[in-house]
Coordinates of C-alpha atoms in Angstrom, one line a residue:
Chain A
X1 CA 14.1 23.4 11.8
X2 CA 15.4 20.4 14.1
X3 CA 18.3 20.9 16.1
X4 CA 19.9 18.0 17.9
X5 CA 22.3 19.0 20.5
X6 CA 25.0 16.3 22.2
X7 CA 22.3 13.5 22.2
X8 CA 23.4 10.6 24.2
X9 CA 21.5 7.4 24.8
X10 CA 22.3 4.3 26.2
X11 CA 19.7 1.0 26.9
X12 CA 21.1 -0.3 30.3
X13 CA 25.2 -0.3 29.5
X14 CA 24.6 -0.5 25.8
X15 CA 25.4 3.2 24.6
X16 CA 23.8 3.4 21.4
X17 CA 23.9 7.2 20.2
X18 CA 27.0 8.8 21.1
X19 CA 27.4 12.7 21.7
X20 CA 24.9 13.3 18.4
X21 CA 25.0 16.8 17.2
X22 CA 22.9 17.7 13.8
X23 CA 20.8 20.8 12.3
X24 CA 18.2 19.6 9.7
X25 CA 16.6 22.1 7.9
X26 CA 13.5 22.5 5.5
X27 CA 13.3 21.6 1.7
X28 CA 15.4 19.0 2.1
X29 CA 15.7 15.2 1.9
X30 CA 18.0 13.7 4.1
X31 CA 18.8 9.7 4.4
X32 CA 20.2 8.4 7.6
X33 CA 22.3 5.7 6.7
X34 CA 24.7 3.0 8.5
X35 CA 24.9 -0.8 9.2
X36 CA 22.9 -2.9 11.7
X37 CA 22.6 -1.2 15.6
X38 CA 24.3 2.0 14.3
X39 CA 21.4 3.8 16.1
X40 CA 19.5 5.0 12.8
X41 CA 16.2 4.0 14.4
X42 CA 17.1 5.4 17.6
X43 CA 17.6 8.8 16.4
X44 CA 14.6 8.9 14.6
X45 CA 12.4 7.7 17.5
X46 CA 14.1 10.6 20.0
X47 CA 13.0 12.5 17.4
X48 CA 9.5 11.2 17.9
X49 CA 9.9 11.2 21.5
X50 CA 9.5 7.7 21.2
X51 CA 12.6 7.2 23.0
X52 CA 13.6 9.4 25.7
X53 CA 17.6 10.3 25.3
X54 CA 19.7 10.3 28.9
X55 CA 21.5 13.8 27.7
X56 CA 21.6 16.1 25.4
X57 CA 18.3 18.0 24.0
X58 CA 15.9 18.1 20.5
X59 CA 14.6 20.9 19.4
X60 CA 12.4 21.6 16.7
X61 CA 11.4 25.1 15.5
X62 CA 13.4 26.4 18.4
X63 CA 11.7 24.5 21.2
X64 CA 12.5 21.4 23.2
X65 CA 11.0 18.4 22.6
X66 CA 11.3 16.9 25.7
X67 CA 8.4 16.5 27.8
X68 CA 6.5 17.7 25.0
X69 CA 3.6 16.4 22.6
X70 CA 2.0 19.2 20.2
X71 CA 5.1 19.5 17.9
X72 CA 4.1 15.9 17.2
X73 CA 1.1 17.6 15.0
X74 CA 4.1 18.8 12.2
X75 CA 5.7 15.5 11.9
X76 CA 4.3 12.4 9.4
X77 CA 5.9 9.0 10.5
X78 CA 6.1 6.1 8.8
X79 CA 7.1 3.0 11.2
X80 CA 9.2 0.2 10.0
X81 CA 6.7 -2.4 10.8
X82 CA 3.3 -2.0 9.8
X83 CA 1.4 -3.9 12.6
X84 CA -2.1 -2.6 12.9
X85 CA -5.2 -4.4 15.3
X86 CA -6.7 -7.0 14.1
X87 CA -10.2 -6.4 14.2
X88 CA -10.3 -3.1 12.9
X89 CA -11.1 -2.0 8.9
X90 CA -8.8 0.5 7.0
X91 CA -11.8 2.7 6.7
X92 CA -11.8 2.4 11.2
X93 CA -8.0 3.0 11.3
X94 CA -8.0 6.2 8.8
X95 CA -10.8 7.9 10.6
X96 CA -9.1 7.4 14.1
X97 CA -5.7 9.1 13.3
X98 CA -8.0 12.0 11.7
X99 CA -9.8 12.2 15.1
X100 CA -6.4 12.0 16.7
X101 CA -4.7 14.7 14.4
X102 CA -7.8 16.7 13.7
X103 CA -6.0 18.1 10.6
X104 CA -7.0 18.5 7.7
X105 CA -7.0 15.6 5.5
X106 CA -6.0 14.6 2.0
X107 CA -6.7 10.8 2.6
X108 CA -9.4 10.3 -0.5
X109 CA -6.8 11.5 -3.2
X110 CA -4.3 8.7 -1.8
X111 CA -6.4 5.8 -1.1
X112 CA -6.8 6.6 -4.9
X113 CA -3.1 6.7 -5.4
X114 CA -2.0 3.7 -3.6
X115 CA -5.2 1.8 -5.4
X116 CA -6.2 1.0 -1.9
X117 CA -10.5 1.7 -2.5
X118 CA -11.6 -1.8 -2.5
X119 CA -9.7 -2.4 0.0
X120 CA -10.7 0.2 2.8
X121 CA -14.2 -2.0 4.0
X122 CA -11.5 -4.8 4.4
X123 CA -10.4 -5.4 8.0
X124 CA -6.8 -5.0 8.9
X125 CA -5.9 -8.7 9.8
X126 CA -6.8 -10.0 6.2
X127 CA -4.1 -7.9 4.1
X128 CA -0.9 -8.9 2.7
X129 CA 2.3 -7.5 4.0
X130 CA 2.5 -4.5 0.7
X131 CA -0.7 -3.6 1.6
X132 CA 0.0 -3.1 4.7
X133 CA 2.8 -1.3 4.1
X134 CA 0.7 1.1 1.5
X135 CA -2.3 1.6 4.2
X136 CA 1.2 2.8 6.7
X137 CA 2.0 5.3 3.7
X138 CA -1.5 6.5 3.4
X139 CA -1.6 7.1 6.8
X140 CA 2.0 8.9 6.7
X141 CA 0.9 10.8 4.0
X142 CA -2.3 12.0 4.4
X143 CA -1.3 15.1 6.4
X144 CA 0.1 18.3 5.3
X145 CA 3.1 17.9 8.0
X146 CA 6.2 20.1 7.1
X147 CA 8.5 17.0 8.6
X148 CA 8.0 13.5 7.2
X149 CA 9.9 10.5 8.9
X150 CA 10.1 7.4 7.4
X151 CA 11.9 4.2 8.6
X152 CA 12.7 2.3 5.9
X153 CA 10.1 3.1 3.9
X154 CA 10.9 0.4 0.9
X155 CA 10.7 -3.0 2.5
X156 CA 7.4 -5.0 1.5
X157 CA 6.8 -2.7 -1.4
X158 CA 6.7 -3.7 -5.1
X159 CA 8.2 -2.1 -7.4
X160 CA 5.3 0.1 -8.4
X161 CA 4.7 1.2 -4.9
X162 CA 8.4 2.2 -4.6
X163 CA 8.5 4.1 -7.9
X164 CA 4.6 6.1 -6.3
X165 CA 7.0 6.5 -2.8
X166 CA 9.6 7.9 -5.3
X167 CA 7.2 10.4 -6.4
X168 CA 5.7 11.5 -3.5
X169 CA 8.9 12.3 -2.0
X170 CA 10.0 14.4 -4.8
X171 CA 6.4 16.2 -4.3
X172 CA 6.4 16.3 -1.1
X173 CA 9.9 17.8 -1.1
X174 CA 9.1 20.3 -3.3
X175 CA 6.8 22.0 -0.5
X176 CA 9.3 23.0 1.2
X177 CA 9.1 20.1 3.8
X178 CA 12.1 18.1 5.5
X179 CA 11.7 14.5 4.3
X180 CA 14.4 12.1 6.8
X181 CA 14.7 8.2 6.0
X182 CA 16.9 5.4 6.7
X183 CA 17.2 2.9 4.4
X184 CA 19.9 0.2 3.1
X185 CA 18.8 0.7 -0.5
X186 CA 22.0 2.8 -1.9
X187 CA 20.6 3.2 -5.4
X188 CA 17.5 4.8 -3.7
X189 CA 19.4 6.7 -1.3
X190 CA 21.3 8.1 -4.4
X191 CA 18.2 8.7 -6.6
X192 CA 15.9 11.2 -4.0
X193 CA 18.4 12.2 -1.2
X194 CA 19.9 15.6 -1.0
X195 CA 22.0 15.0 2.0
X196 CA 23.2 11.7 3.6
X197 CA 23.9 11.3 7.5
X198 CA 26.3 8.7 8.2
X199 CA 26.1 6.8 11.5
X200 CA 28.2 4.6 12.7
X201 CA 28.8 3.2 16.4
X202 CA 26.5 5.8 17.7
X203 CA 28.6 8.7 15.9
X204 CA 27.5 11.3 12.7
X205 CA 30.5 9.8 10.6
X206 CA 29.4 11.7 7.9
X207 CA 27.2 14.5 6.3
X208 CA 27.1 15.5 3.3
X209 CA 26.1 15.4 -0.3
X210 CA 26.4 12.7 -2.1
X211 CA 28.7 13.9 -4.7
X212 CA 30.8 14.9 -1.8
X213 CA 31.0 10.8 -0.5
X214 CA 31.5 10.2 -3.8
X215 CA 34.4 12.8 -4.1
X216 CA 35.5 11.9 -0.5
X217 CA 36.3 8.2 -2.1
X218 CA 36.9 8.4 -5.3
X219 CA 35.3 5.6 -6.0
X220 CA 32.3 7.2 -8.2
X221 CA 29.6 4.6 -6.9
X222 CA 27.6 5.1 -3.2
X223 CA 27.6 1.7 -3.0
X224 CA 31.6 1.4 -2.8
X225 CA 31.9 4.6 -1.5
X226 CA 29.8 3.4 1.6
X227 CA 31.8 0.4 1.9
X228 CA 35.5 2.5 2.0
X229 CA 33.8 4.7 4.7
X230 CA 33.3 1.6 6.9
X231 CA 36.4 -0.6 5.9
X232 CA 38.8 2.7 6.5
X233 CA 37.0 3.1 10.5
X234 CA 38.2 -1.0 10.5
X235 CA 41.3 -0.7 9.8
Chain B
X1 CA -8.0 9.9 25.7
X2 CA -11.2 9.1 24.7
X3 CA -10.6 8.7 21.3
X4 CA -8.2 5.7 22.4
X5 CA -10.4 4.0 24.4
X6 CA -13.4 4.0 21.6
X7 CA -10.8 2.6 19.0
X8 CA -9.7 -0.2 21.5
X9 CA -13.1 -1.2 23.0
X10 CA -14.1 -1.6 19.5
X11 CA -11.6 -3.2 18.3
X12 CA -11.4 -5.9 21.5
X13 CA -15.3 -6.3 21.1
X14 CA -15.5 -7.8 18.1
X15 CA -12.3 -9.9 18.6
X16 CA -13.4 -13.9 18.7
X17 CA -12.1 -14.0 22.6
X18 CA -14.8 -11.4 23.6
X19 CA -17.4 -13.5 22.4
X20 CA -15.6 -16.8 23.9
X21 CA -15.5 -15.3 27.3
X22 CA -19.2 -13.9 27.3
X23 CA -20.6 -17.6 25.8
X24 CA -18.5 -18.8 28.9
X25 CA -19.4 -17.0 31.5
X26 CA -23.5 -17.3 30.2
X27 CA -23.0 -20.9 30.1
X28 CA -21.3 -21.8 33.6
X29 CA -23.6 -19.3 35.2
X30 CA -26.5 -20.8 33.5
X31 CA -25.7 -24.5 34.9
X32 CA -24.7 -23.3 38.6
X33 CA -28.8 -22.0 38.8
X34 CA -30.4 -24.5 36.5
X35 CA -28.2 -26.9 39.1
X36 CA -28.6 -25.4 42.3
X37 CA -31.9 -23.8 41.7
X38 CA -31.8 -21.6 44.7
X39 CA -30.4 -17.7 44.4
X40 CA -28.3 -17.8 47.3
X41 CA -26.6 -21.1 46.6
X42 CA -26.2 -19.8 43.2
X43 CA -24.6 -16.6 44.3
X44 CA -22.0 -18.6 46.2
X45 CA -21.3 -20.5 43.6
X46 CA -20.6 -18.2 41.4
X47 CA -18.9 -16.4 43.9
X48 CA -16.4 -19.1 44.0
X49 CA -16.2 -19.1 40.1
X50 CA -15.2 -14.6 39.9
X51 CA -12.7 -14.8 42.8
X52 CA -11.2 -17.5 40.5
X53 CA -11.7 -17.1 37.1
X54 CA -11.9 -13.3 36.8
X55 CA -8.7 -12.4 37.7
X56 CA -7.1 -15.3 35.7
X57 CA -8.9 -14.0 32.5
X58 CA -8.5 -10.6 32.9
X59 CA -4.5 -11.2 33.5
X60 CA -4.2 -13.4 30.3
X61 CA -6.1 -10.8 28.0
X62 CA -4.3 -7.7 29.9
X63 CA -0.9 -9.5 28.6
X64 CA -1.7 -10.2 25.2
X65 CA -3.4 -7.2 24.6
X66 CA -0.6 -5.1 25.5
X67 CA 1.6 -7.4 23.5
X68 CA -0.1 -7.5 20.5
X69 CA -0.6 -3.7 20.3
X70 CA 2.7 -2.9 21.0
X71 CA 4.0 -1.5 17.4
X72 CA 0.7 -0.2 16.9
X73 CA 1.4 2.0 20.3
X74 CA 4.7 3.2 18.6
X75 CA 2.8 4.3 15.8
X76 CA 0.2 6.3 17.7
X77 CA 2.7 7.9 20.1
X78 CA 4.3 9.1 17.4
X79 CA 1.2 11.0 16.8
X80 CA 0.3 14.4 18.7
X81 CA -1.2 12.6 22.0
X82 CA -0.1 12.3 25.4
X83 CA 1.4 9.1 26.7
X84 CA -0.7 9.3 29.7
X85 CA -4.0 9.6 27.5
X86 CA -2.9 6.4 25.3
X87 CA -2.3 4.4 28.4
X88 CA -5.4 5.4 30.2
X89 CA -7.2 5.4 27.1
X90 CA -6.2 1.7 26.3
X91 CA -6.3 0.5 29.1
X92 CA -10.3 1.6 30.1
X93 CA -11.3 0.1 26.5
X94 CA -9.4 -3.2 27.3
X95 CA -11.1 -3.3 31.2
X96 CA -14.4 -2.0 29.7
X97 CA -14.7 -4.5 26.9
X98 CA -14.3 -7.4 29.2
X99 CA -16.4 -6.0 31.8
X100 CA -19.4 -5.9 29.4
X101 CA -18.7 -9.8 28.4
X102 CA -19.0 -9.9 32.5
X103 CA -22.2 -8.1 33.2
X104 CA -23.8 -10.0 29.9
X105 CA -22.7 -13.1 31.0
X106 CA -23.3 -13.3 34.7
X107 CA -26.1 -10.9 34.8
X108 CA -28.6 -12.1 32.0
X109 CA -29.0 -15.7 33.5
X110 CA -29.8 -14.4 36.9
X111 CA -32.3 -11.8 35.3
X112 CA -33.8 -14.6 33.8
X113 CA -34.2 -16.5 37.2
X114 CA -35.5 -13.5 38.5
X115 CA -33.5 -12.0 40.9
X116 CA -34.9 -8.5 40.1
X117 CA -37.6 -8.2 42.2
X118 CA -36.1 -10.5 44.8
X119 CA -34.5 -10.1 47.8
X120 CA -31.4 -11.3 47.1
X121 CA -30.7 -8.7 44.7
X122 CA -28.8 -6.6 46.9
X123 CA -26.1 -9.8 47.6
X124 CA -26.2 -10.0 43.9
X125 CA -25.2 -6.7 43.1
X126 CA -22.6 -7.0 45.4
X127 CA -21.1 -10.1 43.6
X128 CA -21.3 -8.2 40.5
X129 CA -19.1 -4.9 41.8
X130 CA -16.8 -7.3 43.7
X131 CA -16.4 -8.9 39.8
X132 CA -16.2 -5.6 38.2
X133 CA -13.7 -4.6 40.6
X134 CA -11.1 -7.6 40.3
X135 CA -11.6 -7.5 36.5
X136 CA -10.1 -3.7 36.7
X137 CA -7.5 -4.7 39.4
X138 CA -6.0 -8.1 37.2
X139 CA -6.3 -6.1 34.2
X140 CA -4.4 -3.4 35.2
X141 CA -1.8 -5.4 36.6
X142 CA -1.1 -7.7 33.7
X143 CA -1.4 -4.6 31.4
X144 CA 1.2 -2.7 33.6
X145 CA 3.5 -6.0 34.0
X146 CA 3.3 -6.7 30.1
X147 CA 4.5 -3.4 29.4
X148 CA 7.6 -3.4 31.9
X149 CA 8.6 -6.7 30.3
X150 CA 9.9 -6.4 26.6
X151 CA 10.9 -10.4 26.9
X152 CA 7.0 -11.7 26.5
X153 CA 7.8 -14.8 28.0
X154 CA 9.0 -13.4 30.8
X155 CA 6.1 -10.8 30.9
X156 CA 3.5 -13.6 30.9
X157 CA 5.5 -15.3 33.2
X158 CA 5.2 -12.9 35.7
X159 CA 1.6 -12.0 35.1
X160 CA 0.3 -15.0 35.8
X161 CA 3.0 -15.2 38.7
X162 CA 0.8 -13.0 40.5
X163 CA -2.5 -14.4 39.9
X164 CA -1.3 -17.6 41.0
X165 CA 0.4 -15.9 44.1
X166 CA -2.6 -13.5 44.9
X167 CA -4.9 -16.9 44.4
X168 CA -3.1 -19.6 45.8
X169 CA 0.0 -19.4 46.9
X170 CA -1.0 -16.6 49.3
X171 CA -3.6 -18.3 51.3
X172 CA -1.4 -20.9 52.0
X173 CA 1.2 -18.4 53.2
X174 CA -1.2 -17.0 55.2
X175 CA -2.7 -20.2 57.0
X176 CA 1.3 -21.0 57.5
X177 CA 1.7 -17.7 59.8
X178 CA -1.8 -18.3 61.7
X179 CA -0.4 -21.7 62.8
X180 CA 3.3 -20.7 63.1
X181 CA 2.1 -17.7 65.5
X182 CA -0.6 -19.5 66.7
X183 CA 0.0 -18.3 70.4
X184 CA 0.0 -14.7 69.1
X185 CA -2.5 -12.7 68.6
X186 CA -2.9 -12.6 64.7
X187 CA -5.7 -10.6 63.7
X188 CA -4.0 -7.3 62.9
X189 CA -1.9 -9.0 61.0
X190 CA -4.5 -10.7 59.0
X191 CA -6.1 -7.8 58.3
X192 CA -2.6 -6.0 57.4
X193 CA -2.4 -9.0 55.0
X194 CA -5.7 -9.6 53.6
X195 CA -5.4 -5.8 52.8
X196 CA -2.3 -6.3 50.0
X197 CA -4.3 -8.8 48.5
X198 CA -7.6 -8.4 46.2
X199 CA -9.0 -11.7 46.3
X200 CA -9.2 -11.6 49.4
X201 CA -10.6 -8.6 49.9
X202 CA -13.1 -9.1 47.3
X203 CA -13.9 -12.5 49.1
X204 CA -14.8 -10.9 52.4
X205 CA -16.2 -8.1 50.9
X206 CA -18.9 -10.6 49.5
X207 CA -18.7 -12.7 52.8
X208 CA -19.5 -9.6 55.5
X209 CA -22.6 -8.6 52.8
X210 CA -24.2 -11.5 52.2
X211 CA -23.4 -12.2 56.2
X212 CA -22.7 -15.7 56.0
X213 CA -20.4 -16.1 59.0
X214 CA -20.4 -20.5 58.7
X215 CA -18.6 -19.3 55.0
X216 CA -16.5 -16.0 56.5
X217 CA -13.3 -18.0 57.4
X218 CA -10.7 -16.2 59.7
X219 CA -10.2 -13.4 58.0
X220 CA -13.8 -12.7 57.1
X221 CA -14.6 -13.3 61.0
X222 CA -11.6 -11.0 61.9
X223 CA -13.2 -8.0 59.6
X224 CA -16.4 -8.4 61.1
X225 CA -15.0 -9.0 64.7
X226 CA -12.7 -5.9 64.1
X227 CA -15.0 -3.3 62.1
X228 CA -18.1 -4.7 62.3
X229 CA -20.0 -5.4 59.0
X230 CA -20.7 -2.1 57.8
X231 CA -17.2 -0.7 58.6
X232 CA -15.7 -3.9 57.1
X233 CA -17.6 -3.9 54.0
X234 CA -16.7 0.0 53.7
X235 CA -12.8 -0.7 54.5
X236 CA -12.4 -3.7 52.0
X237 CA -14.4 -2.1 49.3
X238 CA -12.2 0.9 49.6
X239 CA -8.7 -1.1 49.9
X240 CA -10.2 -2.8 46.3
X241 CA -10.7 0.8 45.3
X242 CA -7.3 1.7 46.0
X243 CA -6.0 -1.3 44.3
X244 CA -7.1 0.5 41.3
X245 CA -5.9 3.8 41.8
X246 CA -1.8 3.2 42.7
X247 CA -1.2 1.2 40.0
X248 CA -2.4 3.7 37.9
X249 CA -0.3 6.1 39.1
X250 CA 2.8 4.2 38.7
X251 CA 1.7 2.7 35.3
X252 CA 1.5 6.0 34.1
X253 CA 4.7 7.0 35.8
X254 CA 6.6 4.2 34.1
X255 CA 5.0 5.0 30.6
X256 CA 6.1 8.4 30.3
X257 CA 10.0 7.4 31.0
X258 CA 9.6 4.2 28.8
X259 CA 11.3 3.4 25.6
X260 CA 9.2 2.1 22.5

């Protein structure tokens, strides 16, 4: 479904992806992993077309990417930081990515999931960071898109909202869509993911399963296993 | 790209700063007529206070704007839209919204006076566009130099770089070449000049309508001496114009190559 063919991209002499090659396909949930500046969140965004790669080409259902917007309409995203204008309600920010999207919507059944209906009259710059971070879902989620693209989706969320996430996932997962996240949460990552990507230095180090890291290592816990991967590029 | 600029308009107008620079702008202009009690010497006035104050205030809200919508931007160009329509789109609400606190401001108090009806109407329509105009211009600017600078510091910095320049620092170039080559003849070159900056433009602009020549200085004389006033008022309006229209282009250009 997305094909990413020798990606390369650099900010000024920084090269952060390296020569990225990777087919994703549908019905699958796939976390991107790796430490700080690996270029998790800049693969994702070239995804977006947030971030415009130097060489190398996306494509999704076949097509390029680049240069192009209406492929945007099958992809959900989920930003790291929820940061929203101040001055507008939930209600005002809901109804303007419907009138962007002009998709259908399943936004009343959510707003009911997340517990977020006294909340909608409420105007943006009054809500605590988890709500903020639910009002993000809601608007990740409120589309049927067959690609959902979350940056680390967890942070600011309590433990109720993570185990709802949780379930969504699964859900939406069992739609047939292709769900990608980053995340440092291993026990999550373990939990929900079908497939794990591996980045490190700009580089896939790794794809697979994660019974197969687990294999790889020996070491029977993600966690550890994670930790091997990177000591053994060290050393 | 409509759908943009409705969200941001209505977001900006109900912000508190809106409202600040609307109960401003009613206030000063209310004193400079209560004051001066004459339209024309009000119109000057106020004159003095837009070539001033407009582009300031339309440089510091371009700026922060831009900066403060930044990961919301991320989020909604990660949405089916076009980069160019985002821009555009935020951009007119941001321009728009201040140009309405403009209009209310300025305009209401003079209504009240009464210069409907009068005959210096014309002159202050004419302050009015030159306002409008500058407010687009500083707006754009700041909106375009916030977004080239990730550093906001440094963005600011540079936005009010070029108020200052295009406000103070210019003139002062500018007298410094009339008297360096003051054996030359100059006037092109004050025309060339006055041309690459809006303030100035707008200034004369004003100056040739309200044909004031004791308050034209030299490059207001120059216009008039050069084009004459209809010409002149026709060539600066449309030099403002195009002060508008290339740094859209290359705002544009620049957002669809950007990073976010």
């Amino acid at each position: 479904m997305i094909e990413i063919l020798k990606l390369q991209k650099s900010y000024g002499k920084n090269l952060i992806l390296k020569d990225i090659s990777l087919t994703l396909e549908r019905g699958q949930i796939i976390s991107i992993l790796g430490p700080n500046g690996s270029g998790k969140t800049t693969l994702i965004k070239s995804i977006l077309g947030l971030v415009i790669p130097q060489v190398g080409d996306i494509r999704f259902e076949g097509e390029t990417i680049l240069g192009g917007w209406e492929y945007r309409k099958k992809i959900a995203y989920l930003p790291q930081i929820a940061r929203f204008p101040e001055n507008l309600k939930i209600r005002e920010l809901v109804n303007l990515i419907k009138d962007i999207r002009q998709q259908n919507a399943d936004d009343d059944y959510l707003i009911q999931f997340f517990g977020l209906e006294k909340e909608m009259a409420k105007s943006l710059r009054s809500l605590s960071g988890g709500t903020r971070q639910k009002v993000n879902m809601l608007i990740a989620f409120m589309f049927d898109s067959p690609v959902i693209i979350l940056d680390e989706p967890t942070v600011g969320l309590d433990p109720v909202a993570i185990t709802r996430l949780k379930e969504l996932l699964a859900r939406e997962k069992d739609k047939g869509k292709l769900i990608l996240f980053t995340t440092h949460i291993m026990s999550l990552v373990e939990e929900i993911s079908d497939e794990i990507i591996f980045l490190l230095e700009g580089e896939v180090y790794f794809k697979g399963s994660v019974s197969e890291l687990n294999q790889l290592n020996g070491s029977g816990n993600l966690e550890k296993a994670i930790t091997n991967l990177m000591e053994e590029r060290n050393v | 790209m409509f759908k943009i600029f409705k969200y941001s308009f209505f977001d900006l107008i109900r912000s508190t700063w809106s409202l600040v620079y609307l109960l401003f702008f009613l206030l000063t202009t209310s004193a400079i007529l209560y004051m001066s009690g004459d339209l024309t010497k009000a119109i000057i006035s106020m004159m003095n206070v837009i070539l001033m104050l407009i582009p300031l205030v339309s440089t510091v809200f371009g700026a922060i704007y831009l900066y403060n919508s930044r990961e919301f931007a991320e989020l909604l160009l990660a949405q089916p839209i076009k980069r160019k329509s985002f821009f555009l789109g935020q951009y007119l609400g941001l321009s728009i919204s201040l140009a309405i606190s403009f209009v209310l401001g300025v305009g209401l108090p003079f209504v009240i006076f009464g210069v409907i009806g009068s005959s210096y109407l014309n002159n202050f329509l004419v302050l009015m566009v030159v306002g409008l105009l500058l407010g687009f211009i500083f707006s754009l600017l700041s909106y375009w130099v916030a977004l080239r600078f990730e550093n906001r510091i440094k963005g600011f910095g540079f936005a009010l770089f070029i108020w200052l320049f295009m406000s103070v620092i210019f003139d002062g170039i500018f007298l410094l070449i009339l008297i360096w080559f003051e054996s030359y003849p100059t006037e092109n070159l004050a025309i060339v000049l006055t041309l690459f900056n809006p303030i100035d433009l707008g200034r004369v602009l004003i100056m040739l309508f309200l044909d004031t020549s004791a308050l034209m200085g030299y490059t207001g004389a120059v216009f008039y001496k050069f084009f004459g006033a209809f010409k002149g008022i026709f060539i600066s309006a449309l030099a403002l114009i195009l002060w508008i229209i290339v740094p859209v282009f290359f705002l544009i250009r620049y957002a669809n190559k950007k990073d976010f």
